Amino acid sequence: MTTLPRNSHIHRTVLDNGIVVLLTENPTADIIAGRIFIRSGSCHEPSEKSGLAHLLSALLTKGCDGLSSMEIAEQVESVGASLGTDASADYFLVSLKTVTADFANMLALAGRIMRSPTFPELEVELERRLALQDIRSQKEQPFSIAFEQLRLAMYKDHPYSQSGLGDEKTMASLTRDDLVKYHQTYFRPDNLVISIAGRIKSSDAIALIQEVFGDWQAPINQPIPGLTVSEIDTAPHAISTFQQTQQSIIMLGYLAPAVDSPDYAALKLLSTYLGNGLSSRLFVELREKRGLAYEVSAFYPTRLLTASFIVYMGTAPENTRIALDGLKNEVDLLSSAPLCDDTIQAAKNKILGQYALGKQTNAQIAQIYGWYETLGLGIDFDIRFQEMISAVNAEQIYAAACRHLLTPYVSIVGQEEAVRKAIKSGNSKQ
């Protein structure tokens, strides 16, 4: 067992079959939460199989060797536990939470569905139809349309260009054989991180995991397929969809660095300053002072590969042009002069306070440490992230803005006349 010195309350162990186990002992509540990460997500799908990881996440609990979907549900619900799955761009996730006395049984059930899913044909067909309904539903939602076209404009052939749901063509073409192949390729012990937090000793957790997963061996002479990533060769431009909506959705996107970049902390802080909460710059300036925004925000997701820095707002159709100008102007101000120290400190306090609040429950603790390990950052990133935020200064923030937040990709959804005027105005100012 190896323990990182700055996180002495977290035990990190690598089992003989390659599974990384993280254990955070927290005896304050009689609850244990587990997060089982597979280091493969939707970005590992071939483009023609887009939506495959999502479909697999919907089906993993719908049957396994010896248990039907209903029997799995009954085992979980009979003890008031939770067991779920999810797929993101960078990883696949199995989540469980239960009282301490039932943890061994729930872990065994999770191991069973992970190692021997049956993917019943009737369940495959049902979940595929439900996914297709979700895809069609998103086509009616202005925010989803704006985000989809922005992502495609920015990433093009890059794995991050794909929607987690895929599209109607790819989802309709997925088969049970595709699910089996994806599962056999990526669900293997040397591709797993198991993070547990709760009222359990490290030695007991290791013993339980050994019992459930210890005999699982990786295929011999079959390395985990690497991720093929094409260069992003797109240039910022505007893209629009005309729709008779009650509001225009405006999004600005900037290609931004991955989590391992020296600019990561500065951009995280800028995202918080611009669009996080009722005191954020965008909310105060564009909604409170100018009355332009129904909603307005910014986000910069943590990504293993090239990420995106996005600001967006919803506005009345007649305000589309001035709202676009106002949104872009607020971002442009970041590269016109450094922020003052008081503004930076306020943003630091907000992001660090929210970060601390995001680690209150066992589920949150298991999630964050497992996530960092899965991304290759190590559990020590928990402390390093806070140190990076605390240390970043005005010059570094200004330099990051000048490097990454200059010319945006623009995505607008709204009524045709309003959108055309906004784009024309924007083009004339470039």
Short mmCIF file of C-alpha atoms in Angstrom, two decimals:
data_model
loop_
_atom_site.label_atom_id
_atom_site.label_comp_id
_atom_site.label_asym_id
_atom_site.label_seq_id
_atom_site.Cartn_x
_atom_site.Cartn_y
_atom_site.Cartn_z
CA MET A 1 0.00 0.00 0.00
CA THR A 2 1.29 3.46 -0.87
CA THR A 3 0.13 6.58 0.88
CA LEU A 4 0.72 10.10 -0.41
CA PRO A 5 2.17 12.22 2.39
CA ARG A 6 0.00 15.33 1.87
CA ASN A 7 -3.21 13.28 1.83
CA SER A 8 -2.43 10.90 4.65
CA HIS A 9 -6.14 10.20 5.22
CA ILE A 10 -6.38 8.66 1.73
CA HIS A 11 -4.95 5.21 1.13
CA ARG A 12 -3.89 4.33 -2.40
CA THR A 13 -3.26 0.74 -3.38
CA VAL A 14 -2.59 -0.93 -6.71
CA LEU A 15 -3.77 -4.54 -6.80
CA ASP A 16 -1.82 -7.25 -8.61
CA ASN A 17 -4.28 -7.18 -11.53
CA GLY A 18 -3.82 -3.41 -12.02
CA ILE A 19 -6.90 -2.00 -10.24
CA VAL A 20 -6.13 1.25 -8.43
CA VAL A 21 -7.99 1.45 -5.10
CA LEU A 22 -8.48 4.70 -3.19
CA LEU A 23 -9.94 4.59 0.30
CA THR A 24 -10.95 7.62 2.38
CA GLU A 25 -11.90 6.60 5.91
CA ASN A 26 -14.76 8.76 7.19
CA PRO A 27 -16.44 7.29 10.28
CA THR A 28 -18.76 10.23 10.93
CA ALA A 29 -21.74 8.72 9.06
CA ASP A 30 -22.86 5.11 8.64
CA ILE A 31 -22.69 5.43 4.85
CA ILE A 32 -20.22 4.13 2.28
CA ALA A 33 -20.04 5.54 -1.22
CA GLY A 34 -18.14 3.95 -4.07
CA ARG A 35 -17.13 5.24 -7.48
CA ILE A 36 -15.74 2.79 -10.02
CA PHE A 37 -14.11 4.59 -12.95
CA ILE A 38 -13.23 3.01 -16.29
CA ARG A 39 -10.59 5.08 -18.08
CA SER A 40 -12.58 5.17 -21.31
CA GLY A 41 -15.50 7.39 -22.24
CA SER A 42 -17.39 8.60 -25.25
CA CYS A 43 -14.24 10.04 -26.82
CA HIS A 44 -13.01 6.45 -27.25
CA GLU A 45 -15.91 5.62 -29.57
CA PRO A 46 -15.43 5.54 -33.34
CA SER A 47 -17.34 8.48 -34.85
CA GLU A 48 -19.68 6.10 -36.64
CA LYS A 49 -20.55 4.52 -33.26
CA SER A 50 -21.18 7.78 -31.42
CA GLY A 51 -23.50 7.24 -28.45
CA LEU A 52 -22.15 3.78 -27.69
CA ALA A 53 -20.84 4.54 -24.19
CA HIS A 54 -24.11 6.25 -23.31
CA LEU A 55 -26.11 3.25 -24.49
CA LEU A 56 -23.86 0.91 -22.54
CA SER A 57 -24.35 2.99 -19.40
CA ALA A 58 -28.12 2.64 -19.78
CA LEU A 59 -27.86 -1.13 -20.24
CA LEU A 60 -25.23 -2.18 -17.73
CA THR A 61 -27.81 -2.57 -14.95
CA LYS A 62 -30.43 -4.20 -17.22
CA GLY A 63 -29.17 -7.73 -16.80
CA CYS A 64 -26.08 -9.72 -15.89
CA ASP A 65 -25.13 -13.36 -15.60
CA GLY A 66 -27.86 -14.93 -13.45
CA LEU A 67 -29.85 -11.76 -12.78
CA SER A 68 -32.54 -9.95 -14.73
CA SER A 69 -33.05 -6.20 -14.77
CA MET A 70 -35.88 -6.53 -12.23
CA GLU A 71 -33.82 -8.76 -9.92
CA ILE A 72 -30.96 -6.25 -9.95
CA ALA A 73 -33.35 -3.42 -9.11
CA GLU A 74 -34.93 -5.43 -6.30
CA GLN A 75 -31.56 -6.20 -4.71
CA VAL A 76 -30.66 -2.51 -4.70
CA GLU A 77 -34.02 -1.11 -3.61
CA SER A 78 -34.68 -3.73 -0.93
CA VAL A 79 -31.93 -2.20 1.22
CA GLY A 80 -32.47 1.41 0.20
CA ALA A 81 -29.15 1.58 -1.65
CA SER A 82 -28.34 3.28 -4.93
CA LEU A 83 -26.49 1.85 -7.91
CA GLY A 84 -26.11 3.77 -11.14
CA THR A 85 -23.96 4.32 -14.19
CA ASP A 86 -22.87 7.24 -16.34
CA ALA A 87 -20.64 7.97 -19.30
CA SER A 88 -18.70 11.16 -19.93
CA ALA A 89 -16.18 12.17 -22.57
CA ASP A 90 -13.15 11.01 -20.56
CA TYR A 91 -14.45 8.12 -18.45
CA PHE A 92 -17.23 5.64 -17.69
CA LEU A 93 -18.60 5.49 -14.14
CA VAL A 94 -20.40 3.03 -11.87
CA SER A 95 -21.69 4.62 -8.66
CA LEU A 96 -22.98 2.99 -5.50
CA LYS A 97 -24.03 4.18 -2.05
CA THR A 98 -25.35 2.21 0.88
CA VAL A 99 -25.25 1.83 4.63
CA THR A 100 -22.10 0.19 5.90
CA ALA A 101 -23.75 -3.15 6.68
CA ASP A 102 -24.87 -3.64 3.06
CA PHE A 103 -21.74 -2.41 1.34
CA ALA A 104 -20.22 -5.85 0.75
CA ASN A 105 -23.36 -7.05 -1.04
CA MET A 106 -23.67 -3.91 -3.14
CA LEU A 107 -20.01 -4.04 -4.14
CA ALA A 108 -20.45 -7.67 -5.15
CA LEU A 109 -23.49 -6.74 -7.25
CA ALA A 110 -21.59 -3.89 -8.90
CA GLY A 111 -18.76 -6.26 -9.72
CA ARG A 112 -21.19 -8.76 -11.17
CA ILE A 113 -22.87 -6.32 -13.53
CA MET A 114 -19.52 -4.89 -14.61
CA ARG A 115 -17.92 -8.23 -15.34
CA SER A 116 -20.81 -10.17 -16.87
CA PRO A 117 -23.49 -7.91 -18.40
CA THR A 118 -25.85 -9.76 -20.71
CA PHE A 119 -27.24 -6.85 -22.77
CA PRO A 120 -30.65 -8.50 -23.45
CA GLU A 121 -31.86 -7.71 -26.96
CA LEU A 122 -35.23 -6.40 -25.76
CA GLU A 123 -33.53 -4.05 -23.31
CA VAL A 124 -31.10 -2.90 -26.02
CA GLU A 125 -34.00 -2.02 -28.30
CA LEU A 126 -35.87 -0.19 -25.52
CA GLU A 127 -32.89 1.88 -24.39
CA ARG A 128 -31.96 2.70 -27.97
CA ARG A 129 -35.50 4.03 -28.59
CA LEU A 130 -35.34 6.09 -25.41
CA ALA A 131 -31.98 7.54 -26.48
CA LEU A 132 -33.41 8.43 -29.88
CA GLN A 133 -36.27 10.24 -28.15
CA ASP A 134 -33.72 12.21 -26.10
CA ILE A 135 -31.81 13.12 -29.26
CA ARG A 136 -34.99 14.34 -30.96
CA SER A 137 -36.02 16.23 -27.84
CA GLN A 138 -32.70 18.08 -27.78
CA LYS A 139 -33.34 19.27 -31.33
CA GLU A 140 -36.26 21.27 -29.95
CA GLN A 141 -34.25 22.92 -27.17
CA PRO A 142 -32.50 26.14 -28.21
CA PHE A 143 -29.71 25.78 -25.65
CA SER A 144 -28.93 22.22 -26.79
CA ILE A 145 -28.93 23.29 -30.43
CA ALA A 146 -26.61 26.21 -29.75
CA PHE A 147 -24.21 24.08 -27.75
CA GLU A 148 -24.23 21.27 -30.32
CA GLN A 149 -23.40 23.54 -33.24
CA LEU A 150 -20.76 25.36 -31.22
CA ARG A 151 -19.05 22.10 -30.26
CA LEU A 152 -19.05 20.88 -33.87
CA ALA A 153 -17.69 24.21 -35.11
CA MET A 154 -14.88 24.19 -32.57
CA TYR A 155 -13.82 20.54 -32.61
CA LYS A 156 -14.78 19.23 -36.07
CA ASP A 157 -13.11 15.77 -36.29
CA HIS A 158 -11.72 15.77 -32.74
CA PRO A 159 -13.24 13.18 -30.32
CA TYR A 160 -14.77 15.99 -28.25
CA SER A 161 -16.91 17.03 -31.22
CA GLN A 162 -19.19 14.06 -30.62
CA SER A 163 -22.30 14.30 -28.49
CA GLY A 164 -22.48 11.76 -25.70
CA LEU A 165 -25.83 10.70 -27.11
CA GLY A 166 -24.56 10.50 -30.66
CA ASP A 167 -27.02 11.43 -33.40
CA GLU A 168 -30.06 9.67 -34.80
CA LYS A 169 -28.05 7.85 -37.46
CA THR A 170 -25.32 6.52 -35.18
CA MET A 171 -27.66 5.64 -32.29
CA ALA A 172 -30.08 3.79 -34.60
CA SER A 173 -27.22 1.71 -36.00
CA LEU A 174 -25.79 0.50 -32.67
CA THR A 175 -26.12 -3.22 -31.99
CA ARG A 176 -25.69 -5.61 -29.13
CA ASP A 177 -22.43 -6.76 -30.74
CA ASP A 178 -21.12 -3.18 -30.55
CA LEU A 179 -21.87 -3.12 -26.82
CA VAL A 180 -20.17 -6.46 -26.24
CA LYS A 181 -17.06 -5.35 -28.16
CA TYR A 182 -16.77 -2.04 -26.28
CA HIS A 183 -17.23 -3.82 -22.96
CA GLN A 184 -14.64 -6.49 -23.76
CA THR A 185 -12.16 -3.85 -24.93
CA TYR A 186 -12.30 -1.37 -22.06
CA PHE A 187 -13.83 -3.12 -19.04
CA ARG A 188 -10.73 -4.76 -17.63
CA PRO A 189 -8.98 -4.51 -14.26
CA ASP A 190 -5.94 -2.59 -15.48
CA ASN A 191 -8.31 0.14 -16.72
CA LEU A 192 -10.16 0.59 -13.40
CA VAL A 193 -10.00 3.04 -10.51
CA ILE A 194 -12.13 2.19 -7.46
CA SER A 195 -12.63 5.07 -5.03
CA ILE A 196 -14.40 4.45 -1.71
CA ALA A 197 -15.28 6.83 1.09
CA GLY A 198 -17.06 6.05 4.33
CA ARG A 199 -17.10 4.08 7.54
CA ILE A 200 -14.74 1.29 6.57
CA LYS A 201 -11.10 0.53 7.31
CA SER A 202 -8.64 0.40 4.45
CA SER A 203 -7.74 -3.24 5.12
CA ASP A 204 -11.40 -4.28 5.10
CA ALA A 205 -12.08 -2.39 1.86
CA ILE A 206 -9.10 -4.00 0.16
CA ALA A 207 -10.22 -7.44 1.32
CA LEU A 208 -13.73 -6.90 -0.11
CA ILE A 209 -12.39 -5.59 -3.43
CA GLN A 210 -10.00 -8.54 -3.67
CA GLU A 211 -12.89 -10.88 -3.09
CA VAL A 212 -15.01 -9.31 -5.84
CA PHE A 213 -12.39 -8.31 -8.39
CA GLY A 214 -9.17 -10.09 -7.41
CA ASP A 215 -9.52 -12.99 -9.86
CA TRP A 216 -10.30 -10.66 -12.78
CA GLN A 217 -7.31 -10.64 -15.10
CA ALA A 218 -6.47 -8.41 -18.05
CA PRO A 219 -6.26 -10.12 -21.47
CA ILE A 220 -2.76 -11.34 -22.24
CA ASN A 221 -0.90 -9.48 -25.01
CA GLN A 222 -3.87 -7.17 -25.58
CA PRO A 223 -2.94 -3.63 -24.53
CA ILE A 224 -5.68 -1.07 -23.98
CA PRO A 225 -6.22 0.75 -27.30
CA GLY A 226 -4.77 4.23 -27.33
CA LEU A 227 -6.85 7.28 -28.16
CA THR A 228 -6.32 8.67 -31.64
CA VAL A 229 -6.63 12.44 -31.53
CA SER A 230 -6.58 14.58 -34.65
CA GLU A 231 -5.25 18.13 -34.63
CA ILE A 232 -7.91 20.81 -34.23
CA ASP A 233 -7.63 22.85 -37.42
CA THR A 234 -10.80 24.93 -37.21
CA ALA A 235 -10.86 28.74 -37.22
CA PRO A 236 -13.27 30.87 -35.20
CA HIS A 237 -16.44 31.70 -37.12
CA ALA A 238 -20.15 32.26 -36.56
CA ILE A 239 -22.82 29.60 -36.97
CA SER A 240 -26.55 29.96 -36.48
CA THR A 241 -29.88 28.15 -36.48
CA PHE A 242 -33.13 29.97 -37.13
CA GLN A 243 -35.98 29.02 -34.84
CA GLN A 244 -39.17 30.75 -33.74
CA THR A 245 -38.12 30.94 -30.12
CA GLN A 246 -39.17 33.32 -27.37
CA GLN A 247 -35.52 34.13 -26.71
CA SER A 248 -32.20 34.05 -28.52
CA ILE A 249 -29.44 31.84 -27.20
CA ILE A 250 -25.97 33.30 -27.73
CA MET A 251 -22.78 31.33 -27.06
CA LEU A 252 -19.16 32.31 -27.45
CA GLY A 253 -16.59 29.52 -27.42
CA TYR A 254 -12.81 29.66 -27.10
CA LEU A 255 -10.50 26.67 -27.43
CA ALA A 256 -8.76 26.37 -24.07
CA PRO A 257 -6.02 24.17 -22.63
CA ALA A 258 -6.41 20.82 -20.89
CA VAL A 259 -6.14 20.35 -17.15
CA ASP A 260 -2.35 19.89 -17.22
CA SER A 261 -1.74 23.37 -18.68
CA PRO A 262 0.01 26.12 -16.67
CA ASP A 263 -2.95 28.35 -17.63
CA TYR A 264 -5.57 26.00 -16.17
CA ALA A 265 -5.89 27.71 -12.78
CA ALA A 266 -6.03 31.20 -14.31
CA LEU A 267 -8.83 30.22 -16.69
CA LYS A 268 -10.75 28.46 -13.92
CA LEU A 269 -10.62 31.66 -11.93
CA LEU A 270 -11.71 33.75 -14.94
CA SER A 271 -14.66 31.42 -15.51
CA THR A 272 -15.72 31.91 -11.90
CA TYR A 273 -15.26 35.68 -12.10
CA LEU A 274 -17.26 35.98 -15.31
CA GLY A 275 -20.17 33.66 -14.88
CA ASN A 276 -20.47 31.89 -11.55
CA GLY A 277 -23.43 33.10 -9.51
CA LEU A 278 -25.46 36.23 -8.91
CA SER A 279 -22.37 38.32 -8.11
CA SER A 280 -20.50 37.34 -11.28
CA ARG A 281 -19.43 39.98 -13.78
CA LEU A 282 -21.75 38.81 -16.56
CA PHE A 283 -24.78 38.63 -14.27
CA VAL A 284 -24.22 42.06 -12.75
CA GLU A 285 -23.34 43.89 -15.97
CA LEU A 286 -25.62 42.24 -18.53
CA ARG A 287 -28.64 41.27 -16.43
CA GLU A 288 -28.79 43.56 -13.42
CA LYS A 289 -27.47 46.79 -14.95
CA ARG A 290 -28.53 46.46 -18.59
CA GLY A 291 -31.48 44.06 -18.37
CA LEU A 292 -30.29 42.08 -21.40
CA ALA A 293 -30.11 38.56 -20.04
CA TYR A 294 -32.74 36.06 -18.97
CA GLU A 295 -29.84 33.82 -18.03
CA VAL A 296 -26.10 34.28 -18.37
CA SER A 297 -23.11 32.22 -17.30
CA ALA A 298 -19.65 30.89 -18.15
CA PHE A 299 -18.01 27.50 -17.81
CA TYR A 300 -14.61 25.93 -18.42
CA PRO A 301 -14.84 22.16 -17.89
CA THR A 302 -11.83 20.18 -16.72
CA ARG A 303 -10.75 18.02 -19.65
CA LEU A 304 -8.02 15.51 -20.39
CA LEU A 305 -7.59 16.98 -23.89
CA THR A 306 -8.12 20.45 -25.39
CA ALA A 307 -11.02 22.00 -23.50
CA SER A 308 -13.38 24.90 -24.21
CA PHE A 309 -14.08 28.15 -22.41
CA ILE A 310 -17.71 29.12 -23.03
CA VAL A 311 -19.86 32.10 -22.12
CA TYR A 312 -23.55 32.20 -22.97
CA MET A 313 -26.76 34.09 -22.43
CA GLY A 314 -30.44 33.99 -23.25
CA THR A 315 -31.97 37.28 -24.33
CA ALA A 316 -35.09 38.73 -25.93
CA PRO A 317 -35.03 38.48 -29.75
CA GLU A 318 -34.99 42.28 -30.17
CA ASN A 319 -31.85 42.44 -27.98
CA THR A 320 -29.86 39.80 -29.85
CA ARG A 321 -27.41 42.19 -31.52
CA ILE A 322 -26.61 44.32 -28.48
CA ALA A 323 -26.50 41.23 -26.25
CA LEU A 324 -23.92 39.61 -28.53
CA ASP A 325 -21.85 42.80 -28.50
CA GLY A 326 -22.16 43.07 -24.72
CA LEU A 327 -21.17 39.45 -24.11
CA LYS A 328 -18.14 39.70 -26.38
CA ASN A 329 -17.11 43.01 -24.87
CA GLU A 330 -17.07 41.55 -21.37
CA VAL A 331 -14.68 38.80 -22.48
CA ASP A 332 -12.55 41.25 -24.47
CA LEU A 333 -12.06 43.36 -21.34
CA LEU A 334 -10.10 40.49 -19.80
CA SER A 335 -7.33 40.92 -22.37
CA SER A 336 -7.39 44.74 -22.34
CA ALA A 337 -6.08 45.23 -18.79
CA PRO A 338 -5.32 43.09 -15.71
CA LEU A 339 -7.99 42.61 -13.07
CA CYS A 340 -7.47 44.39 -9.76
CA ASP A 341 -6.27 42.46 -6.74
CA ASP A 342 -9.55 42.84 -4.83
CA THR A 343 -11.53 41.39 -7.75
CA ILE A 344 -9.13 38.48 -8.05
CA GLN A 345 -9.27 37.75 -4.32
CA ALA A 346 -13.07 37.74 -4.38
CA ALA A 347 -13.04 35.21 -7.23
CA LYS A 348 -10.49 33.09 -5.36
CA ASN A 349 -12.64 33.09 -2.23
CA LYS A 350 -15.67 32.03 -4.25
CA ILE A 351 -14.01 29.19 -6.14
CA LEU A 352 -12.18 27.82 -3.08
CA GLY A 353 -15.31 28.06 -0.94
CA GLN A 354 -17.40 26.23 -3.52
CA TYR A 355 -14.64 23.64 -3.91
CA ALA A 356 -14.67 22.95 -0.16
CA LEU A 357 -18.48 22.66 -0.16
CA GLY A 358 -18.19 20.13 -2.98
CA LYS A 359 -16.39 17.67 -0.69
CA GLN A 360 -18.88 17.35 2.15
CA THR A 361 -20.43 13.94 1.47
CA ASN A 362 -18.83 10.54 1.05
CA ALA A 363 -20.16 10.41 -2.51
CA GLN A 364 -18.50 13.73 -3.35
CA ILE A 365 -15.24 12.63 -1.75
CA ALA A 366 -15.17 9.31 -3.61
CA GLN A 367 -16.00 11.11 -6.84
CA ILE A 368 -13.35 13.79 -6.72
CA TYR A 369 -10.41 11.58 -5.75
CA GLY A 370 -11.38 8.87 -8.21
CA TRP A 371 -11.82 11.46 -10.95
CA TYR A 372 -8.37 12.97 -10.37
CA GLU A 373 -6.76 9.52 -10.37
CA THR A 374 -8.60 8.56 -13.58
CA LEU A 375 -7.43 11.70 -15.37
CA GLY A 376 -3.85 10.85 -14.42
CA LEU A 377 -3.52 13.83 -12.06
CA GLY A 378 -3.16 11.82 -8.87
CA ILE A 379 -5.08 12.33 -5.64
CA ASP A 380 -2.57 14.99 -4.61
CA PHE A 381 -4.18 17.25 -7.22
CA ASP A 382 -6.84 17.99 -4.61
CA ILE A 383 -4.30 20.03 -2.69
CA ARG A 384 -2.36 21.27 -5.72
CA PHE A 385 -5.54 22.71 -7.28
CA GLN A 386 -6.22 24.82 -4.19
CA GLU A 387 -2.60 25.94 -4.07
CA MET A 388 -2.64 26.89 -7.77
CA ILE A 389 -5.81 28.95 -7.34
CA SER A 390 -4.38 30.70 -4.26
CA ALA A 391 -1.08 31.47 -6.00
CA VAL A 392 -2.28 32.74 -9.40
CA ASN A 393 -1.74 36.48 -9.81
CA ALA A 394 -3.03 39.31 -11.97
CA GLU A 395 -0.23 39.06 -14.53
CA GLN A 396 -0.77 35.32 -15.04
CA ILE A 397 -4.53 35.79 -15.37
CA TYR A 398 -4.08 38.60 -17.88
CA ALA A 399 -1.55 36.58 -19.91
CA ALA A 400 -3.91 33.57 -20.01
CA ALA A 401 -6.75 35.77 -21.27
CA CYS A 402 -4.50 37.22 -23.97
CA ARG A 403 -3.46 33.74 -25.08
CA HIS A 404 -6.84 32.02 -25.10
CA LEU A 405 -9.76 34.49 -25.03
CA LEU A 406 -9.32 36.70 -28.08
CA THR A 407 -11.44 35.60 -31.06
CA PRO A 408 -14.50 33.48 -30.31
CA TYR A 409 -16.51 30.92 -32.17
CA VAL A 410 -20.06 32.29 -32.15
CA SER A 411 -23.22 30.18 -31.96
CA ILE A 412 -26.69 31.74 -32.03
CA VAL A 413 -30.16 30.21 -32.07
CA GLY A 414 -33.18 32.44 -32.51
CA GLN A 415 -35.54 34.23 -34.85
CA GLU A 416 -34.05 34.70 -38.31
CA GLU A 417 -34.13 38.48 -38.62
CA ALA A 418 -32.66 39.04 -35.17
CA VAL A 419 -29.91 36.48 -35.68
CA ARG A 420 -28.93 37.80 -39.11
CA LYS A 421 -28.63 41.36 -37.80
CA ALA A 422 -26.49 40.22 -34.88
CA ILE A 423 -24.09 38.19 -37.04
CA LYS A 424 -23.84 40.96 -39.64
CA SER A 425 -23.03 43.48 -36.92
CA GLY A 426 -20.47 41.16 -35.40
CA ASN A 427 -18.75 40.53 -38.73
CA SER A 428 -18.56 44.24 -39.48
CA LYS A 429 -16.66 44.85 -36.24
CA GLN A 430 -14.02 42.20 -36.81
#
